[in-house]
């Protein structure tokens, strides 16, 4: 590491840099200004609004095939709409009465209490 700090990137031969594992940064190529072919800026594909609203782009993971079409909300399972709901934290669950908690919240409460107990025990027995 110290040798790498002293020398400039061009001073180390390619074969030596491979054996030492020296990495360099990629240099971005400089684009020509005002070339013959018109604008050199990267063009993004233009999609129609109809296609945007009916297709999930980038969801196809197969080499062959096409992106899936969007379906009406009634075609998707009910649990899907609750994935991003905020779940109560341990402090909120401790304030509530455990006898009146719904089953899912009670399971979460037990899991979070056990996790907190394990973290506390690990902190006590950790080597300083």
PDB file of C-alpha atoms in Angstrom:
ATOM      1  CA  UNK A   1       0.000   0.000   0.000  1.00  0.00           C
ATOM      2  CA  UNK A   2       2.786   2.476   0.895  1.00  0.00           C
ATOM      3  CA  UNK A   3       4.530   1.785  -2.425  1.00  0.00           C
ATOM      4  CA  UNK A   4       1.325   2.535  -4.269  1.00  0.00           C
ATOM      5  CA  UNK A   5       0.965   5.916  -2.534  1.00  0.00           C
ATOM      6  CA  UNK A   6       4.460   7.045  -3.511  1.00  0.00           C
ATOM      7  CA  UNK A   7       4.372   6.041  -7.167  1.00  0.00           C
ATOM      8  CA  UNK A   8       2.162   7.585  -9.772  1.00  0.00           C
ATOM      9  CA  UNK A   9      -0.298   5.275 -11.600  1.00  0.00           C
ATOM     10  CA  UNK A  10       1.755   5.376 -14.806  1.00  0.00           C
ATOM     11  CA  UNK A  11       4.975   4.301 -12.993  1.00  0.00           C
ATOM     12  CA  UNK A  12       3.804   0.755 -12.256  1.00  0.00           C
ATOM     13  CA  UNK A  13       3.983  -1.682 -15.209  1.00  0.00           C
ATOM     14  CA  UNK A  14       0.744  -3.501 -16.097  1.00  0.00           C
ATOM     15  CA  UNK A  15       2.142  -6.949 -15.180  1.00  0.00           C
ATOM     16  CA  UNK A  16       3.282  -5.734 -11.762  1.00  0.00           C
ATOM     17  CA  UNK A  17       0.000  -4.021 -11.052  1.00  0.00           C
ATOM     18  CA  UNK A  18      -1.858  -7.275 -11.693  1.00  0.00           C
ATOM     19  CA  UNK A  19       0.334  -9.205  -9.262  1.00  0.00           C
ATOM     20  CA  UNK A  20      -0.008  -6.519  -6.547  1.00  0.00           C
ATOM     21  CA  UNK A  21      -3.693  -5.920  -7.179  1.00  0.00           C
ATOM     22  CA  UNK A  22      -3.377  -2.215  -7.932  1.00  0.00           C
ATOM     23  CA  UNK A  23      -6.587  -0.654  -9.167  1.00  0.00           C
ATOM     24  CA  UNK A  24      -7.080   2.512 -11.111  1.00  0.00           C
ATOM     25  CA  UNK A  25     -10.038   4.655 -12.041  1.00  0.00           C
ATOM     26  CA  UNK A  26     -11.631   4.554 -15.465  1.00  0.00           C
ATOM     27  CA  UNK A  27     -11.186   7.734 -17.434  1.00  0.00           C
ATOM     28  CA  UNK A  28     -14.261   9.008 -19.212  1.00  0.00           C
ATOM     29  CA  UNK A  29     -13.752   9.664 -22.889  1.00  0.00           C
ATOM     30  CA  UNK A  30     -14.165  13.229 -23.981  1.00  0.00           C
ATOM     31  CA  UNK A  31     -16.945  13.634 -26.518  1.00  0.00           C
ATOM     32  CA  UNK A  32     -16.362  15.781 -29.544  1.00  0.00           C
ATOM     33  CA  UNK A  33     -18.305  18.974 -29.743  1.00  0.00           C
ATOM     34  CA  UNK A  34     -20.281  19.661 -32.884  1.00  0.00           C
ATOM     35  CA  UNK A  35     -19.664  16.450 -34.823  1.00  0.00           C
ATOM     36  CA  UNK A  36     -21.048  15.680 -38.296  1.00  0.00           C
ATOM     37  CA  UNK A  37     -23.775  13.328 -37.146  1.00  0.00           C
ATOM     38  CA  UNK A  38     -25.812  15.923 -35.286  1.00  0.00           C
ATOM     39  CA  UNK A  39     -26.263  15.817 -31.502  1.00  0.00           C
ATOM     40  CA  UNK A  40     -23.901  13.429 -29.710  1.00  0.00           C
ATOM     41  CA  UNK A  41     -26.032  13.276 -26.554  1.00  0.00           C
ATOM     42  CA  UNK A  42     -27.349   9.874 -25.559  1.00  0.00           C
ATOM     43  CA  UNK A  43     -30.901   9.493 -26.777  1.00  0.00           C
ATOM     44  CA  UNK A  44     -33.468   7.882 -24.522  1.00  0.00           C
ATOM     45  CA  UNK A  45     -36.149   5.816 -26.198  1.00  0.00           C
ATOM     46  CA  UNK A  46     -39.420   7.673 -26.562  1.00  0.00           C
ATOM     47  CA  UNK A  47     -42.414   5.663 -25.350  1.00  0.00           C
ATOM     48  CA  UNK A  48     -46.009   6.462 -25.913  1.00  0.00           C
ATOM     49  CA  UNK A  49     -48.165   7.279 -22.899  1.00  0.00           C
ATOM     50  CA  UNK A  50     -50.385   4.312 -23.690  1.00  0.00           C
ATOM     51  CA  UNK A  51     -47.431   1.915 -23.612  1.00  0.00           C
ATOM     52  CA  UNK A  52     -46.122   3.443 -20.364  1.00  0.00           C
ATOM     53  CA  UNK A  53     -49.437   2.953 -18.604  1.00  0.00           C
ATOM     54  CA  UNK A  54     -49.964  -0.663 -19.705  1.00  0.00           C
ATOM     55  CA  UNK A  55     -46.506  -2.273 -19.351  1.00  0.00           C
ATOM     56  CA  UNK A  56     -44.039  -2.833 -16.515  1.00  0.00           C
ATOM     57  CA  UNK A  57     -40.676  -1.978 -18.066  1.00  0.00           C
ATOM     58  CA  UNK A  58     -37.623  -3.829 -16.782  1.00  0.00           C
ATOM     59  CA  UNK A  59     -39.585  -6.618 -15.088  1.00  0.00           C
ATOM     60  CA  UNK A  60     -38.672  -9.263 -17.677  1.00  0.00           C
ATOM     61  CA  UNK A  61     -35.802 -11.356 -16.270  1.00  0.00           C
ATOM     62  CA  UNK A  62     -35.693 -13.884 -19.087  1.00  0.00           C
ATOM     63  CA  UNK A  63     -33.531 -13.630 -22.192  1.00  0.00           C
ATOM     64  CA  UNK A  64     -36.531 -14.241 -24.379  1.00  0.00           C
ATOM     65  CA  UNK A  65     -39.914 -12.793 -23.696  1.00  0.00           C
ATOM     66  CA  UNK A  66     -41.467  -9.421 -23.130  1.00  0.00           C
ATOM     67  CA  UNK A  67     -42.259  -7.181 -20.202  1.00  0.00           C
ATOM     68  CA  UNK A  68     -45.504  -8.092 -18.396  1.00  0.00           C
ATOM     69  CA  UNK A  69     -48.655  -6.108 -18.937  1.00  0.00           C
ATOM     70  CA  UNK A  70     -50.337  -4.330 -16.033  1.00  0.00           C
ATOM     71  CA  UNK A  71     -53.580  -5.863 -14.840  1.00  0.00           C
ATOM     72  CA  UNK A  72     -56.502  -4.283 -13.010  1.00  0.00           C
ATOM     73  CA  UNK A  73     -56.131  -4.017  -9.212  1.00  0.00           C
ATOM     74  CA  UNK A  74     -58.717  -6.766  -8.682  1.00  0.00           C
ATOM     75  CA  UNK A  75     -56.383  -9.297 -10.356  1.00  0.00           C
ATOM     76  CA  UNK A  76     -53.647  -8.887  -7.723  1.00  0.00           C
ATOM     77  CA  UNK A  77     -53.739 -10.587  -4.269  1.00  0.00           C
ATOM     78  CA  UNK A  78     -54.945  -8.559  -1.296  1.00  0.00           C
ATOM     79  CA  UNK A  79     -51.679  -8.914   0.702  1.00  0.00           C
ATOM     80  CA  UNK A  80     -49.788  -7.061  -2.035  1.00  0.00           C
ATOM     81  CA  UNK A  81     -51.411  -3.754  -1.127  1.00  0.00           C
ATOM     82  CA  UNK A  82     -50.271  -4.016   2.514  1.00  0.00           C
ATOM     83  CA  UNK A  83     -46.548  -4.631   1.902  1.00  0.00           C
ATOM     84  CA  UNK A  84     -45.577  -0.994   2.372  1.00  0.00           C
ATOM     85  CA  UNK A  85     -47.778  -0.333   5.414  1.00  0.00           C
ATOM     86  CA  UNK A  86     -45.847   0.915   8.433  1.00  0.00           C
ATOM     87  CA  UNK A  87     -45.607  -1.657  11.210  1.00  0.00           C
ATOM     88  CA  UNK A  88     -45.550  -0.538  14.853  1.00  0.00           C
ATOM     89  CA  UNK A  89     -42.182  -0.263  16.585  1.00  0.00           C
ATOM     90  CA  UNK A  90     -41.314  -2.005  19.849  1.00  0.00           C
ATOM     91  CA  UNK A  91     -41.871   1.131  21.922  1.00  0.00           C
ATOM     92  CA  UNK A  92     -45.388   1.518  20.502  1.00  0.00           C
ATOM     93  CA  UNK A  93     -46.194  -2.136  21.141  1.00  0.00           C
ATOM     94  CA  UNK A  94     -44.967  -1.896  24.744  1.00  0.00           C
ATOM     95  CA  UNK A  95     -47.383   0.991  25.412  1.00  0.00           C
ATOM     96  CA  UNK A  96     -50.371  -1.065  24.249  1.00  0.00           C
ATOM     97  CA  UNK A  97     -52.056  -3.800  26.245  1.00  0.00           C
ATOM     98  CA  UNK A  98     -50.709  -7.163  25.060  1.00  0.00           C
ATOM     99  CA  UNK A  99     -54.086  -8.834  25.691  1.00  0.00           C
ATOM    100  CA  UNK A 100     -55.830  -6.638  23.151  1.00  0.00           C
ATOM    101  CA  UNK A 101     -53.167  -6.798  20.418  1.00  0.00           C
ATOM    102  CA  UNK A 102     -54.041  -8.539  17.154  1.00  0.00           C
ATOM    103  CA  UNK A 103     -52.217 -11.797  16.503  1.00  0.00           C
ATOM    104  CA  UNK A 104     -49.800 -10.311  13.923  1.00  0.00           C
ATOM    105  CA  UNK A 105     -48.821  -7.477  16.269  1.00  0.00           C
ATOM    106  CA  UNK A 106     -48.388  -9.916  19.150  1.00  0.00           C
ATOM    107  CA  UNK A 107     -46.058 -12.057  17.038  1.00  0.00           C
ATOM    108  CA  UNK A 108     -44.083  -8.946  16.107  1.00  0.00           C
ATOM    109  CA  UNK A 109     -43.922  -7.857  19.755  1.00  0.00           C
ATOM    110  CA  UNK A 110     -42.474 -11.217  20.856  1.00  0.00           C
ATOM    111  CA  UNK A 111     -39.958 -11.182  18.010  1.00  0.00           C
ATOM    112  CA  UNK A 112     -38.794  -7.636  18.774  1.00  0.00           C
ATOM    113  CA  UNK A 113     -38.528  -8.294  22.527  1.00  0.00           C
ATOM    114  CA  UNK A 114     -36.418 -11.398  21.869  1.00  0.00           C
ATOM    115  CA  UNK A 115     -34.219  -9.474  19.440  1.00  0.00           C
ATOM    116  CA  UNK A 116     -33.683  -6.675  21.976  1.00  0.00           C
ATOM    117  CA  UNK A 117     -32.849  -9.204  24.718  1.00  0.00           C
ATOM    118  CA  UNK A 118     -30.297 -10.946  22.490  1.00  0.00           C
ATOM    119  CA  UNK A 119     -28.657  -7.620  21.558  1.00  0.00           C
ATOM    120  CA  UNK A 120     -28.446  -6.666  25.233  1.00  0.00           C
ATOM    121  CA  UNK A 121     -26.860 -10.006  26.155  1.00  0.00           C
ATOM    122  CA  UNK A 122     -24.387  -9.689  23.285  1.00  0.00           C
ATOM    123  CA  UNK A 123     -23.417  -6.196  24.407  1.00  0.00           C
ATOM    124  CA  UNK A 124     -22.819  -7.416  27.975  1.00  0.00           C
ATOM    125  CA  UNK A 125     -20.662 -10.346  26.940  1.00  0.00           C
ATOM    126  CA  UNK A 126     -18.756  -8.502  24.167  1.00  0.00           C
ATOM    127  CA  UNK A 127     -15.021  -8.224  24.556  1.00  0.00           C
ATOM    128  CA  UNK A 128     -13.959  -4.625  24.954  1.00  0.00           C
TER     129      UNK A 128
END
